[in-house]
Short mmCIF file of C-alpha atoms in Angstrom, two decimals:
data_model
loop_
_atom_site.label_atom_id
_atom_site.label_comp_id
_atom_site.label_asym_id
_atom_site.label_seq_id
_atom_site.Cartn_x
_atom_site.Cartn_y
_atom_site.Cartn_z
CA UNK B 1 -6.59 -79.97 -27.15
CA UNK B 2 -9.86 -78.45 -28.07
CA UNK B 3 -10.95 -78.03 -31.81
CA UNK B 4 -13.11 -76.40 -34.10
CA UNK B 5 -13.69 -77.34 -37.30
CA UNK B 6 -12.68 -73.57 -39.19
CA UNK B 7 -15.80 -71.26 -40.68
CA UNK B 8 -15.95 -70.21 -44.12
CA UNK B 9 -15.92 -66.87 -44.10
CA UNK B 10 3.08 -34.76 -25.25
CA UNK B 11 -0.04 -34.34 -23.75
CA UNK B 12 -3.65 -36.95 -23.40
CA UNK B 13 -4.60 -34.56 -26.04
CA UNK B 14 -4.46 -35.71 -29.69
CA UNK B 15 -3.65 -34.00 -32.39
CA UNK B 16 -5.23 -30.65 -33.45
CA UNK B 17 -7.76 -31.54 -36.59
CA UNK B 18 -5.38 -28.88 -38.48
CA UNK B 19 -2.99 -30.83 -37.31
CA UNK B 20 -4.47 -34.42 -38.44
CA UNK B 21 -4.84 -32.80 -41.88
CA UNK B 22 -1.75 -32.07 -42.00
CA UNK B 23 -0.13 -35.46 -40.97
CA UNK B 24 -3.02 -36.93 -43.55
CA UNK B 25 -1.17 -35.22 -46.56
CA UNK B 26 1.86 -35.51 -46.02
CA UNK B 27 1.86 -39.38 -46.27
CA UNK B 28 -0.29 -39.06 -49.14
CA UNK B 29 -0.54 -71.23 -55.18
CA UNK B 30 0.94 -73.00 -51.98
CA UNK B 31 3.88 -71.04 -51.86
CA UNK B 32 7.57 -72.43 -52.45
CA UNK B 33 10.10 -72.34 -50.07
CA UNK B 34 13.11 -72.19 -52.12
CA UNK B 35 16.09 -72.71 -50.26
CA UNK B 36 18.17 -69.98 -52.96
CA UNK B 37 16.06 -66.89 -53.25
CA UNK B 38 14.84 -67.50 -49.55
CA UNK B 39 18.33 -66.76 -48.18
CA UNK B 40 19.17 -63.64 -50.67
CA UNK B 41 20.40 -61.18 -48.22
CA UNK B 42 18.27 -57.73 -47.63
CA UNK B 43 20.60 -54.84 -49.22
CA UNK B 44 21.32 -53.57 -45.69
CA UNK B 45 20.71 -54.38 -41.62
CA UNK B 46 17.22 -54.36 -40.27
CA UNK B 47 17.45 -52.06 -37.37
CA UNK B 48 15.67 -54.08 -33.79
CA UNK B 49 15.54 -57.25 -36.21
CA UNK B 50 18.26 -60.20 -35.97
CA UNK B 51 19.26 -61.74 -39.15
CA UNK B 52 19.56 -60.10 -42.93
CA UNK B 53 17.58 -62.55 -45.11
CA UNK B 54 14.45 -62.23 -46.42
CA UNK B 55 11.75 -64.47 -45.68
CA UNK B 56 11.63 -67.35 -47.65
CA UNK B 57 7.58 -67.57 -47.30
CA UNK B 58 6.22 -65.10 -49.48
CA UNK B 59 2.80 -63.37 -48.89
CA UNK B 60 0.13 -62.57 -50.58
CA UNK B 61 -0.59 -59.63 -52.01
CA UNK B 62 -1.59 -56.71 -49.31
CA UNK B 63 -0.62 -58.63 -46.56
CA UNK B 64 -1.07 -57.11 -43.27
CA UNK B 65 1.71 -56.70 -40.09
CA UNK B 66 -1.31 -56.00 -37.64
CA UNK B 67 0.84 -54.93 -34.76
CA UNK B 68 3.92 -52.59 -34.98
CA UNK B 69 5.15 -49.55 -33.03
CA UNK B 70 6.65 -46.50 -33.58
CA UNK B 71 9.36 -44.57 -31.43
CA UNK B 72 10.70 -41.06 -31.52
CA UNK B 73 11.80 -39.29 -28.46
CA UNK B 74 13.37 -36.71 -29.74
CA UNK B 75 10.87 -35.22 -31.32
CA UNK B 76 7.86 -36.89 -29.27
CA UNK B 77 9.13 -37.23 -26.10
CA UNK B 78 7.89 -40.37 -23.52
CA UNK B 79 5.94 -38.93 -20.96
CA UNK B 80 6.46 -42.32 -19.77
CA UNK B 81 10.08 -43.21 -20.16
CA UNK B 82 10.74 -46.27 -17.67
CA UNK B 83 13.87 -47.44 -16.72
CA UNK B 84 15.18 -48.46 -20.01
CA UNK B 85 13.06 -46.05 -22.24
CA UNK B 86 12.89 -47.84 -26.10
CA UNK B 87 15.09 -46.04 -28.43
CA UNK B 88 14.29 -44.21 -31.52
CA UNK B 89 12.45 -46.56 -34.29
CA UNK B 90 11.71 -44.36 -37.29
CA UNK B 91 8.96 -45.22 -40.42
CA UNK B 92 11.97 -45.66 -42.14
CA UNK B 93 13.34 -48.11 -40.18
CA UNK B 94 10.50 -49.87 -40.56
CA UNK B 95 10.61 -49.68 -44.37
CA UNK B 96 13.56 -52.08 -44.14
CA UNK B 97 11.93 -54.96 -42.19
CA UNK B 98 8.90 -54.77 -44.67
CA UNK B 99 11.46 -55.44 -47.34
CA UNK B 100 12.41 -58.66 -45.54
CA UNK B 101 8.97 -59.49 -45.30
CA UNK B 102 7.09 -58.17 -47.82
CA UNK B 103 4.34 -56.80 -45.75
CA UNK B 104 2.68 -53.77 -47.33
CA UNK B 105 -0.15 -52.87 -44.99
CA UNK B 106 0.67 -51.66 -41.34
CA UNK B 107 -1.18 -51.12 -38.10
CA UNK B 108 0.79 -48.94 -35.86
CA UNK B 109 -0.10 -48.63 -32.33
CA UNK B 110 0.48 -46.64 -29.48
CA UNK B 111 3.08 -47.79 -26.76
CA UNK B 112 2.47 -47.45 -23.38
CA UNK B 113 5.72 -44.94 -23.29
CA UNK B 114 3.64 -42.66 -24.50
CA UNK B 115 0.64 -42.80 -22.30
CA UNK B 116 -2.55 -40.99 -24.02
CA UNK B 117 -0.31 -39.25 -26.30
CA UNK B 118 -0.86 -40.58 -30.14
CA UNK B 119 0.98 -37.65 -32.10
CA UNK B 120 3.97 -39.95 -32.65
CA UNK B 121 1.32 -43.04 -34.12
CA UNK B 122 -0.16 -40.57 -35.85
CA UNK B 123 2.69 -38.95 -37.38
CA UNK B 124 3.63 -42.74 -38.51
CA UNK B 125 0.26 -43.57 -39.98
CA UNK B 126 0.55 -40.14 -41.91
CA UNK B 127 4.08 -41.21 -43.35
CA UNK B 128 2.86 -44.77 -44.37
CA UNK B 129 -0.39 -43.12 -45.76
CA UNK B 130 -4.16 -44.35 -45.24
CA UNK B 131 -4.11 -46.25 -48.14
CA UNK B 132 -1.87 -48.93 -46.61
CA UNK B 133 -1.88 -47.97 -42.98
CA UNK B 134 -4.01 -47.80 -39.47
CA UNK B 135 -3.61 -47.24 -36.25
CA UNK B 136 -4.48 -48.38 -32.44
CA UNK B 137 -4.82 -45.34 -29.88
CA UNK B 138 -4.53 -45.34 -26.18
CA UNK B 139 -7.26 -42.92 -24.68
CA UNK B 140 -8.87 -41.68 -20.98
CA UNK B 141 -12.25 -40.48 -20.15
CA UNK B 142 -10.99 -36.94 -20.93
CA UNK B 143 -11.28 -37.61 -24.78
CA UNK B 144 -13.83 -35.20 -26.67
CA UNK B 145 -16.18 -36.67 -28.90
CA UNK B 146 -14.86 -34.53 -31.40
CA UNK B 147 -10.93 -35.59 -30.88
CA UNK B 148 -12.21 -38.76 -31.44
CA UNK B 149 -13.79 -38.27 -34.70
CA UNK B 150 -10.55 -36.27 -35.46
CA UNK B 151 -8.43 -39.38 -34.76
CA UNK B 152 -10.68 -42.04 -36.56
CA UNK B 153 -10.12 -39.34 -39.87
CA UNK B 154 -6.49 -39.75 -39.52
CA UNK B 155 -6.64 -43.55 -39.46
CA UNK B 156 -7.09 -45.18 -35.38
CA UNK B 157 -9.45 -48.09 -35.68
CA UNK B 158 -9.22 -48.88 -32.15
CA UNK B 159 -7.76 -48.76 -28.61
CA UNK B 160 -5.77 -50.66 -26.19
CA UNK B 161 -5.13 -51.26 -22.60
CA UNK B 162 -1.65 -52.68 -21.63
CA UNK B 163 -2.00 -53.88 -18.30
CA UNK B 164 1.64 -55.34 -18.41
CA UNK B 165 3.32 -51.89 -18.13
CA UNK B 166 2.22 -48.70 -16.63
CA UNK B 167 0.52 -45.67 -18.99
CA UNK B 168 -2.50 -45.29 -20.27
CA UNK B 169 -5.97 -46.51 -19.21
CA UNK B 170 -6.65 -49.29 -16.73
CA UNK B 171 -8.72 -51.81 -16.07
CA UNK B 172 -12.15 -50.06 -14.77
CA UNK B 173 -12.45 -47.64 -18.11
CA UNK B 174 -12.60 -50.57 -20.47
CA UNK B 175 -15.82 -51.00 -20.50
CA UNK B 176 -16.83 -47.20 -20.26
CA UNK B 177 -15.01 -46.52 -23.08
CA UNK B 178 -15.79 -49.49 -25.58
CA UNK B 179 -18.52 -47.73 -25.22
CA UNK B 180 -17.64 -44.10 -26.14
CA UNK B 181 -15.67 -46.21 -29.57
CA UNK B 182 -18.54 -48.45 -30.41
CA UNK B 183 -20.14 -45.64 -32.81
CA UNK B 184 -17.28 -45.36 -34.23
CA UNK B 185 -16.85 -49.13 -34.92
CA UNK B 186 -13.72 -49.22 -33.49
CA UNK B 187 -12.48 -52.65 -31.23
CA UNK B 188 -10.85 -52.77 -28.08
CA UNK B 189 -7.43 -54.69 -27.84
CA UNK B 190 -5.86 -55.82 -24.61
CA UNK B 191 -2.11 -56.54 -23.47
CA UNK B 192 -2.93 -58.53 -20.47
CA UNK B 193 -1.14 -61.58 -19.24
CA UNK B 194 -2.55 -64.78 -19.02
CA UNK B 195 -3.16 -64.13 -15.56
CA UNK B 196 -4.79 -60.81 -16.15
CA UNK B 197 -6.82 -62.38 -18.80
CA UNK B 198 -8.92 -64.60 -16.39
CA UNK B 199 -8.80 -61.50 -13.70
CA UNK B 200 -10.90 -59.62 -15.90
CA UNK B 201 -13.06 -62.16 -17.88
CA UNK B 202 -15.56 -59.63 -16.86
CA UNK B 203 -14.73 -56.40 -18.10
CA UNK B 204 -13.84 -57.99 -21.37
CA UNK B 205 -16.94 -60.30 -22.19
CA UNK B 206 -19.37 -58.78 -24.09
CA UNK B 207 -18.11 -55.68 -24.65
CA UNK B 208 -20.15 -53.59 -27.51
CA UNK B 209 -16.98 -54.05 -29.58
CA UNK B 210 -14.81 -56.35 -30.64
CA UNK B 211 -11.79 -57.54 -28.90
CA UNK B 212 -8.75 -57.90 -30.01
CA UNK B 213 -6.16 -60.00 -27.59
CA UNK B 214 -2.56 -59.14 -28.38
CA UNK B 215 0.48 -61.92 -28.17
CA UNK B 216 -1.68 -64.81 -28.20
CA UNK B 217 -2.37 -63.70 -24.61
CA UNK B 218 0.42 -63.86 -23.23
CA UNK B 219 0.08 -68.09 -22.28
CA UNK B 220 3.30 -69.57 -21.05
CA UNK B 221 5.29 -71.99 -23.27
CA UNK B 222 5.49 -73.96 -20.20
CA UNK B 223 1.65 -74.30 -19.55
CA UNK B 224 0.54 -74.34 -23.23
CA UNK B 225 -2.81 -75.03 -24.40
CA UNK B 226 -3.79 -76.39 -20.64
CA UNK B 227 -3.40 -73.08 -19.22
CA UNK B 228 -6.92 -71.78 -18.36
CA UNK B 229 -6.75 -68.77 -20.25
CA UNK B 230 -6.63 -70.56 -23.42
CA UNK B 231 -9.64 -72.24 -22.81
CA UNK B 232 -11.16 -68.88 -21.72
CA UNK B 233 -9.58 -67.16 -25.24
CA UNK B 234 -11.67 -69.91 -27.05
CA UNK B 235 -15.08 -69.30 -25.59
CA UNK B 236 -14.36 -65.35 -26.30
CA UNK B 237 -13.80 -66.78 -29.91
CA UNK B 238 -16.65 -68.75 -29.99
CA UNK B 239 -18.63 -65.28 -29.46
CA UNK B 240 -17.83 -64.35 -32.91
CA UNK B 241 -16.51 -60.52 -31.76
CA UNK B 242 -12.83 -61.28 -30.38
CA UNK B 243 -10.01 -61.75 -32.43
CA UNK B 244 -6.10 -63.08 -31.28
CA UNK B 245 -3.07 -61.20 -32.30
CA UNK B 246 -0.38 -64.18 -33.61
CA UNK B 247 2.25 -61.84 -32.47
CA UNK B 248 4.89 -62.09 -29.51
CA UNK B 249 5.97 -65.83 -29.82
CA UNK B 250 9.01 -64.71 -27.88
CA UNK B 251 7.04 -63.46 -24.72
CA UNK B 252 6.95 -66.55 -22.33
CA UNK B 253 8.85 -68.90 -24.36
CA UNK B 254 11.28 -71.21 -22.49
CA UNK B 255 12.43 -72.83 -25.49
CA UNK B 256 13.59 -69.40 -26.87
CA UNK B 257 15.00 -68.96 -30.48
CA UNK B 258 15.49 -70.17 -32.82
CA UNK B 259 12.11 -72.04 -32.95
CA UNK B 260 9.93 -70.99 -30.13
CA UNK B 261 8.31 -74.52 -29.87
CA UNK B 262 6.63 -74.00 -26.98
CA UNK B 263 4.88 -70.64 -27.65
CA UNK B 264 4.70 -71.91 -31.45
CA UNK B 265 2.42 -74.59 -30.18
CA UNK B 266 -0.35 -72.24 -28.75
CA UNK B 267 0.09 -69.97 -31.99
CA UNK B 268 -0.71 -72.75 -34.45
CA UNK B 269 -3.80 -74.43 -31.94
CA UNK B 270 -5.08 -70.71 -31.82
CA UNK B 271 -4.48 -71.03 -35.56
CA UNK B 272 -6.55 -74.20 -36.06
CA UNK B 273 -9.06 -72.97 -33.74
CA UNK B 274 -10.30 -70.06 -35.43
CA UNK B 275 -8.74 -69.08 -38.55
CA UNK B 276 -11.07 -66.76 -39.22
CA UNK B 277 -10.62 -64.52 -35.94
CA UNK B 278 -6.92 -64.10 -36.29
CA UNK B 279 -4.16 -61.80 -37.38
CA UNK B 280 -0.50 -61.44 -37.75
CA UNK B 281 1.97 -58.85 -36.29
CA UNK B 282 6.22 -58.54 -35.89
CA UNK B 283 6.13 -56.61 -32.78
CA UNK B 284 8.67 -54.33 -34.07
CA UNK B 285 10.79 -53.17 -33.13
CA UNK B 286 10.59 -55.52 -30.22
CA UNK B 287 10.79 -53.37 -26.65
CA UNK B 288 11.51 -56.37 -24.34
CA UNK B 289 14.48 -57.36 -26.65
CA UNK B 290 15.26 -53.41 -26.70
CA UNK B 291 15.07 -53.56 -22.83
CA UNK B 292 17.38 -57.00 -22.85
CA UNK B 293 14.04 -58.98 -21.54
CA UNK B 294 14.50 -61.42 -24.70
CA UNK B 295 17.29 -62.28 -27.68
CA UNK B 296 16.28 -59.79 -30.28
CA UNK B 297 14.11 -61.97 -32.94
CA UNK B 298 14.52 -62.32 -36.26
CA UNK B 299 11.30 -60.79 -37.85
CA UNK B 300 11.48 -62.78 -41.29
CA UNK B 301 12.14 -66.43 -39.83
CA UNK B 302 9.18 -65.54 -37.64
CA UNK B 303 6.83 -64.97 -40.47
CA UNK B 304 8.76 -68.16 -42.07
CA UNK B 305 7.40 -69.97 -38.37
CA UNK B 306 3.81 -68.42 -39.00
CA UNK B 307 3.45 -70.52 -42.40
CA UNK B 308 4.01 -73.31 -40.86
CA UNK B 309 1.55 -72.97 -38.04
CA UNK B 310 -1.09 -72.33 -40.69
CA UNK B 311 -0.53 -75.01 -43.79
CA UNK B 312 -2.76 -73.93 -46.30
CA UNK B 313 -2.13 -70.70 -48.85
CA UNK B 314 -6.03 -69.96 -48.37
CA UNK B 315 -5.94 -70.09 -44.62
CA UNK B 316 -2.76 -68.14 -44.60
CA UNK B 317 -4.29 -65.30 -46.77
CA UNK B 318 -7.13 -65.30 -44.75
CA UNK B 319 -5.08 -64.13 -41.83
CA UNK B 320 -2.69 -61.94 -43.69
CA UNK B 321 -5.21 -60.18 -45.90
CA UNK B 322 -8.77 -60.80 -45.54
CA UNK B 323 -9.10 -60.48 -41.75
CA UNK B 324 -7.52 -57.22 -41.41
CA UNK B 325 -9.17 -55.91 -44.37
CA UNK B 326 -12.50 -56.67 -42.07
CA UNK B 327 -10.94 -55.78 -38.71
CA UNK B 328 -9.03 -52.58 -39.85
CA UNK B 329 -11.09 -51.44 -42.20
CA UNK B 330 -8.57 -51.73 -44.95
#
């Protein structure tokens, strides 16, 4: 397994800026794990989340779920519905998980359901308020220069490609628009599988951004850290510009719940690797468990498996606060 020692350090139009305003206003020690107060019960059921308890590691201060979505097709509806179209996931909903895990900054980004159309992320980051809240957009080459300062004002830091579903942007605009984002200092972040990963090595190296990889790149628990794509992750590291979401443990896993060894494995090398370059996310509410892809995890004895990939309170806060703070622009 390869080391490294860690370093010290409705429509593809958005919103209106009237409109952006509007939704801006509007939302205006090594820790214990005691076995007593880590199974108090949450007052009430965590919608998309199995289990009641809280968490019985408890974060830092301002610590960061780096990758959530938002769903509401009622009042947003999917341009891109699929076969099994996610069902409605509210801020408020969402309020109740961060009770379980004591999360208090969010990054909300936009599902491929909903194509180039951010009005629903936006709407979120509005409710959670852009004091404790950002957001990841999903763009085209039709974007204005001007919507684009209009959505960095209402809280996007970035945008993403999700290869593994259809809507959205593919493959040949990444690096055309990293460039249209870089003034901005926004990152790109890819949903790719593993596969997809090594595919497009090219378009993703060297971008005039960061990059941000989402679920630990999708590596099989069967493959592990031998897969080539994890070597391939690790030179991207190495660059000092890519960063690795330590999200999705349930994507690819053969073991399955309640532990997740085999995709716990990568998340903890990753972890080792470069503490520096990663962040944290749920993946709430969890679409492939929504779609019956994967049992429905339980969000707080995930963040509970997260502290013990990463065994020290300073690394720990490093991914939960500190790096998001940098990557976000907390």
């Amino acid at each position: 397994m390869i080391q490294r020692a860690p370093r010290t350090a409705a429509a593809k139009t958005p919103l209106p800026r009237r409109v952006v305003v509007q939704g801006i206003v509007a939302g205006a020690a090594i820790v214990a794990f005691g076995s007593t107060a880590a199974q108090a019960s949450a007052d009430r059921e965590t919608p998309f989340s199995a289990g009641r308890g809280r968490a019985r590691y408890k974060v830092p201060g301002q610590a960061t779920d780096a990758h959530m979505h938002i769903y509401d097709p009622v009042r947003f509806p999917y341009p891109f519905p699929g076969a099994t179209p996610p069902p409605r996931a509210t801020v408020a909903d969402y309020r109740l998980l961060q009770e379980r895990t004591g999360t208090k900054r969010t990054v909300v980004v936009t599902p491929s359901n909903y194509g180039t159309d951010n009005r629903c992320t936006l709407e979120a980051i509005g409710q959670l308020g852009l004091r404790s809240a950002r957001g990841i957009a999903v763009i085209d080459d039709s974007f204005s220069t001007a919507q684009l300062q209009d959505l960095h004002q209402a809280g996007i830091r970035g945008i993403r490609f999700n290869l593994t579903r259809p809507g959205g942007a593919g493959a040949e605009l990444i690096r055309s628009l990293a460039a249209r984002i870089a003034p901005l200092g926004w990152h790109v972040q890819i949903h790719m599988s593993a596969e997809g990963i090594l595919e497009n090595l090219k378009s993703i190296n060297d971008l005039p951004t960061d990059l941000v990889i989402d679920h630990m790149g999708r590596i099989p628990g069967s493959a592990g850290t031998s897969h080539p794509a994890f070597e391939a992750i690790t030179r991207l590291l190495d660059g000092g510009k890519t960063w690795v979401k330590l999200s999705g443990v349930y994507h690819e896993s053969q073991d399955g719940p309640p532990t997740y060894a085999d995709r716990g494995a990568i998340g903890a090398a990753f972890a080792r690797y470069a503490p520096d370059r990663m962040v944290w996310g749920s993946d709430w509410p969890h679409p492939t468990a929504s779609r019956g892809e994967v049992p429905m995890p339980d969000d707080a004895a995930m963040l509970d498996m997260f502290a013990n990939w990463v065994p020290t309170r300073q690394e720990r806060k490093r991914i939960l606060v500190d790096n998001p703070e940098k990557l976000y622009d907390f």
